[in-house]
Amino acid sequence: MKIFLDTANVEKIREMAGWGVVDGVTTNPTLIAMEGRKFEEVVQEICAIVDGPISAEVISTDAEGMIAEAREISKIHKNIVIKVPIIPEGLKAIKVLKAEGIRTNATLVFSCNQALLACKAGASYISPFVGRIDDQGGDGMEVVSEIVQMIENYDFESEVIVASVRHPVHVVESAMIGAHIATVPAGVLEKMVKHTLTDVGLKRFLEDWEKVPK
Ligand code: E4P
């Protein structure tokens, strides 16, 4: 399973890319706004750090506007993937962008039906928001399961990015389901590598090594 970082924080991305396990980055308007910097500048820097798909979102809500924005944003770097909301205008835009060779990530996906339509329109990636589904009392991972099964049933080319990940269990469940990608906030990646027994074990090994005659 590929792991993307779900942040627009360049320092965090640089630090964690150094771990050698980051395959891509996803951003959204909220994450970009949190940085208090210009969109193009942030996206350019991210592309210079991580050599993988970098999702950047359009803010237009009509197909024409989305397509125009996508054409401009994709000029920033060859690895840019355009995030498009899964609304009827978004479907139209995804179809046109696919024909132009511009990769898209269908975002704000909350159901298998939305995912099916995004696959049919030609989205490269589909992002179900598991945390937000859970917040509403639903089962986010069940939706991911349905989407993965649907893609397998019909051999669609789209890859599933499990998004709105809130904790490491979401990542384990994504891997068990066979989702292609999980996009994780920096804090979740930090928790994934951490285990108390690892810390205790390492401390003991280092202490015992001191007892070895030198
Ligand atoms: C990533 O593609 C999504 O925009 C992001 O995971 C949403 O996460 P949130 O629900 O925590 O805002």
Short mmCIF file of C-alpha atoms and ligand atoms in Angstrom, two decimals:
data_model
loop_
_atom_site.label_atom_id
_atom_site.label_comp_id
_atom_site.label_asym_id
_atom_site.label_seq_id
_atom_site.Cartn_x
_atom_site.Cartn_y
_atom_site.Cartn_z
CA MET A 1 0.00 0.00 0.00
CA LYS A 2 1.26 3.46 -0.83
CA ILE A 3 1.38 6.14 1.86
CA PHE A 4 0.74 9.78 1.04
CA LEU A 5 1.16 12.66 3.49
CA ASP A 6 -2.01 14.67 4.04
CA THR A 7 -0.53 18.08 4.78
CA ALA A 8 0.71 21.25 3.08
CA ASN A 9 3.37 21.84 5.73
CA VAL A 10 6.65 21.84 3.85
CA GLU A 11 8.81 21.31 6.98
CA LYS A 12 6.84 18.22 8.00
CA ILE A 13 6.88 16.90 4.44
CA ARG A 14 10.66 17.40 4.22
CA GLU A 15 11.22 15.67 7.56
CA MET A 16 8.99 12.70 6.82
CA ALA A 17 10.03 12.29 3.19
CA GLY A 18 13.45 11.60 4.73
CA TRP A 19 12.00 8.43 6.29
CA GLY A 20 11.78 7.02 2.76
CA VAL A 21 8.17 5.84 3.02
CA VAL A 22 6.23 8.78 1.57
CA ASP A 23 4.89 8.08 -1.93
CA GLY A 24 2.91 11.27 -2.50
CA VAL A 25 1.16 14.24 -0.88
CA THR A 26 -2.45 15.43 -0.73
CA THR A 27 -3.48 18.99 0.02
CA ASN A 28 -6.83 20.75 0.13
CA PRO A 29 -7.83 24.43 0.46
CA THR A 30 -8.05 24.12 4.27
CA LEU A 31 -4.55 22.62 4.55
CA ILE A 32 -3.13 25.29 2.21
CA ALA A 33 -4.84 28.09 4.21
CA MET A 34 -3.27 26.76 7.43
CA GLU A 35 0.19 27.53 6.02
CA GLY A 36 -0.59 31.24 5.42
CA ARG A 37 1.45 31.19 2.21
CA LYS A 38 0.70 31.44 -1.52
CA PHE A 39 -0.81 28.30 -3.06
CA GLU A 40 1.58 28.04 -6.04
CA GLU A 41 4.62 28.59 -3.85
CA VAL A 42 3.64 25.83 -1.40
CA VAL A 43 2.72 23.35 -4.14
CA GLN A 44 5.98 24.03 -6.00
CA GLU A 45 8.01 23.36 -2.85
CA ILE A 46 6.14 20.14 -2.13
CA CYS A 47 6.79 18.92 -5.69
CA ALA A 48 10.50 19.62 -5.22
CA ILE A 49 10.58 17.44 -2.07
CA VAL A 50 8.42 14.42 -2.96
CA ASP A 51 8.71 12.65 -6.31
CA GLY A 52 5.18 11.25 -6.48
CA PRO A 53 1.58 12.33 -7.07
CA ILE A 54 0.88 15.71 -5.42
CA SER A 55 -2.82 16.56 -5.17
CA ALA A 56 -3.84 20.22 -5.46
CA GLU A 57 -7.51 21.20 -5.44
CA VAL A 58 -9.56 23.46 -7.69
CA ILE A 59 -11.96 25.89 -6.06
CA SER A 60 -14.33 26.55 -8.99
CA THR A 61 -17.69 24.82 -8.81
CA ASP A 62 -18.49 24.88 -12.55
CA ALA A 63 -16.82 22.50 -15.03
CA GLU A 64 -15.44 25.27 -17.21
CA GLY A 65 -13.81 26.99 -14.24
CA MET A 66 -12.45 23.72 -12.85
CA ILE A 67 -10.92 22.81 -16.22
CA ALA A 68 -9.31 26.24 -16.62
CA GLU A 69 -7.87 26.06 -13.09
CA ALA A 70 -6.67 22.50 -13.61
CA ARG A 71 -4.82 23.44 -16.79
CA GLU A 72 -3.01 26.24 -14.93
CA ILE A 73 -2.23 24.24 -11.77
CA SER A 74 -0.93 21.29 -13.74
CA LYS A 75 1.68 23.56 -15.35
CA ILE A 76 3.38 23.87 -11.93
CA HIS A 77 4.85 20.33 -12.10
CA LYS A 78 4.42 17.06 -13.97
CA ASN A 79 3.47 15.24 -10.72
CA ILE A 80 0.44 17.41 -9.99
CA VAL A 81 -2.90 15.64 -9.66
CA ILE A 82 -5.99 17.84 -9.73
CA LYS A 83 -8.45 17.37 -6.91
CA VAL A 84 -12.01 17.81 -8.13
CA PRO A 85 -15.12 17.65 -5.91
CA ILE A 86 -17.53 14.84 -6.78
CA ILE A 87 -20.45 16.94 -8.01
CA PRO A 88 -22.04 16.79 -11.51
CA GLU A 89 -19.82 19.66 -12.75
CA GLY A 90 -16.85 17.81 -11.28
CA LEU A 91 -17.69 14.69 -13.29
CA LYS A 92 -17.78 16.75 -16.49
CA ALA A 93 -14.41 18.29 -15.63
CA ILE A 94 -12.83 14.91 -14.78
CA LYS A 95 -13.87 13.54 -18.18
CA VAL A 96 -12.41 16.49 -20.11
CA LEU A 97 -9.20 16.50 -18.04
CA LYS A 98 -8.74 12.75 -18.55
CA ALA A 99 -8.95 13.29 -22.31
CA GLU A 100 -6.25 15.96 -21.99
CA GLY A 101 -4.00 13.61 -19.99
CA ILE A 102 -4.42 15.55 -16.73
CA ARG A 103 -4.76 13.21 -13.74
CA THR A 104 -7.56 13.86 -11.25
CA ASN A 105 -8.41 12.92 -7.68
CA ALA A 106 -12.17 12.84 -7.03
CA THR A 107 -12.52 14.35 -3.58
CA LEU A 108 -15.26 14.67 -0.94
CA VAL A 109 -16.39 11.11 -1.72
CA PHE A 110 -18.73 9.69 0.90
CA SER A 111 -20.44 6.78 -0.93
CA CYS A 112 -19.75 3.92 -3.32
CA ASN A 113 -22.18 5.45 -5.83
CA GLN A 114 -20.14 8.66 -5.96
CA ALA A 115 -16.99 6.57 -6.41
CA LEU A 116 -18.58 4.55 -9.22
CA LEU A 117 -19.42 7.73 -11.12
CA ALA A 118 -15.91 9.11 -10.58
CA CYS A 119 -14.44 5.85 -11.95
CA LYS A 120 -16.69 6.04 -15.00
CA ALA A 121 -15.71 9.66 -15.62
CA GLY A 122 -12.05 8.59 -15.57
CA ALA A 123 -10.68 9.83 -12.23
CA SER A 124 -7.17 8.54 -11.54
CA TYR A 125 -7.82 8.55 -7.80
CA ILE A 126 -10.92 8.38 -5.61
CA SER A 127 -10.77 9.81 -2.08
CA PRO A 128 -13.36 8.50 0.38
CA PHE A 129 -13.28 10.59 3.60
CA VAL A 130 -13.43 7.92 6.30
CA GLY A 131 -13.06 10.16 9.36
CA ARG A 132 -15.87 12.47 8.30
CA ILE A 133 -18.16 9.46 7.64
CA ASP A 134 -17.34 8.08 11.10
CA ASP A 135 -18.06 11.53 12.59
CA GLN A 136 -21.63 11.27 11.24
CA GLY A 137 -22.16 7.88 12.87
CA GLY A 138 -21.43 5.97 9.64
CA ASP A 139 -18.75 3.36 8.95
CA GLY A 140 -16.07 4.96 6.80
CA MET A 141 -14.07 1.79 6.31
CA GLU A 142 -17.18 -0.07 5.13
CA VAL A 143 -17.52 2.53 2.34
CA VAL A 144 -13.84 2.01 1.45
CA SER A 145 -14.44 -1.74 1.35
CA GLU A 146 -17.35 -1.31 -1.07
CA ILE A 147 -15.35 1.01 -3.32
CA VAL A 148 -12.34 -1.34 -3.47
CA GLN A 149 -14.66 -4.27 -4.30
CA MET A 150 -16.48 -2.24 -6.97
CA ILE A 151 -13.17 -1.27 -8.63
CA GLU A 152 -12.04 -4.90 -8.61
CA ASN A 153 -15.37 -6.15 -10.00
CA TYR A 154 -15.11 -3.95 -13.07
CA ASP A 155 -11.35 -3.58 -13.35
CA PHE A 156 -11.52 0.22 -13.23
CA GLU A 157 -8.17 2.01 -13.44
CA SER A 158 -8.89 4.39 -10.53
CA GLU A 159 -6.94 3.94 -7.30
CA VAL A 160 -8.50 4.45 -3.88
CA ILE A 161 -6.90 7.00 -1.56
CA VAL A 162 -8.28 6.51 1.95
CA ALA A 163 -8.59 10.11 3.17
CA SER A 164 -9.69 11.90 6.34
CA VAL A 165 -7.59 9.38 8.25
CA ARG A 166 -7.73 10.11 11.97
CA HIS A 167 -5.66 7.36 13.63
CA PRO A 168 -3.34 4.42 12.88
CA VAL A 169 -6.20 1.89 13.02
CA HIS A 170 -7.67 3.51 9.90
CA VAL A 171 -4.36 2.76 8.15
CA VAL A 172 -4.29 -0.89 9.27
CA GLU A 173 -7.90 -1.32 8.14
CA SER A 174 -7.06 0.29 4.77
CA ALA A 175 -4.25 -2.21 4.30
CA MET A 176 -6.46 -5.17 5.29
CA ILE A 177 -9.12 -4.08 2.80
CA GLY A 178 -6.48 -3.69 0.09
CA ALA A 179 -6.95 0.02 -0.56
CA HIS A 180 -4.23 1.28 -2.91
CA ILE A 181 -3.23 4.30 -0.83
CA ALA A 182 -3.83 5.90 2.58
CA THR A 183 -3.15 9.61 2.92
CA VAL A 184 -2.18 10.32 6.49
CA PRO A 185 -1.63 13.46 8.56
CA ALA A 186 1.93 13.82 9.92
CA GLY A 187 0.72 13.01 13.44
CA VAL A 188 -0.68 9.66 12.31
CA LEU A 189 2.56 8.71 10.53
CA GLU A 190 4.45 9.53 13.75
CA LYS A 191 2.11 7.25 15.72
CA MET A 192 2.47 4.45 13.15
CA VAL A 193 6.20 4.06 13.76
CA LYS A 194 5.92 4.36 17.54
CA HIS A 195 5.58 1.44 19.97
CA THR A 196 6.33 1.49 23.70
CA LEU A 197 7.87 -1.99 23.51
CA THR A 198 10.24 -0.77 20.78
CA ASP A 199 11.40 2.09 23.03
CA VAL A 200 11.74 -0.17 26.09
CA GLY A 201 13.50 -2.86 24.04
CA LEU A 202 15.95 -0.42 22.48
CA LYS A 203 16.76 1.15 25.86
CA ARG A 204 17.52 -2.31 27.29
CA PHE A 205 19.71 -3.31 24.31
CA LEU A 206 21.74 -0.11 24.65
CA GLU A 207 22.12 -0.54 28.42
CA ASP A 208 23.19 -4.19 28.03
CA TRP A 209 25.67 -3.25 25.32
CA GLU A 210 27.47 -1.13 27.92
CA LYS A 211 28.12 -4.36 29.89
CA VAL A 212 29.89 -6.01 26.94
CA PRO A 213 33.69 -5.98 27.57
CA LYS A 214 35.35 -3.46 25.25
C1 E4P B 1 -7.42 14.51 1.69
O1 E4P B 1 -7.46 14.22 0.52
C2 E4P B 1 -8.55 15.16 2.38
O2 E4P B 1 -8.75 16.44 1.90
C3 E4P B 1 -8.32 15.14 3.86
O3 E4P B 1 -7.86 13.85 4.23
C4 E4P B 1 -9.53 15.54 4.66
O4 E4P B 1 -9.28 15.29 6.01
P1 E4P B 1 -10.18 15.90 7.19
O5 E4P B 1 -11.51 15.25 7.14
O6 E4P B 1 -9.43 15.53 8.44
O7 E4P B 1 -10.26 17.38 6.96
#
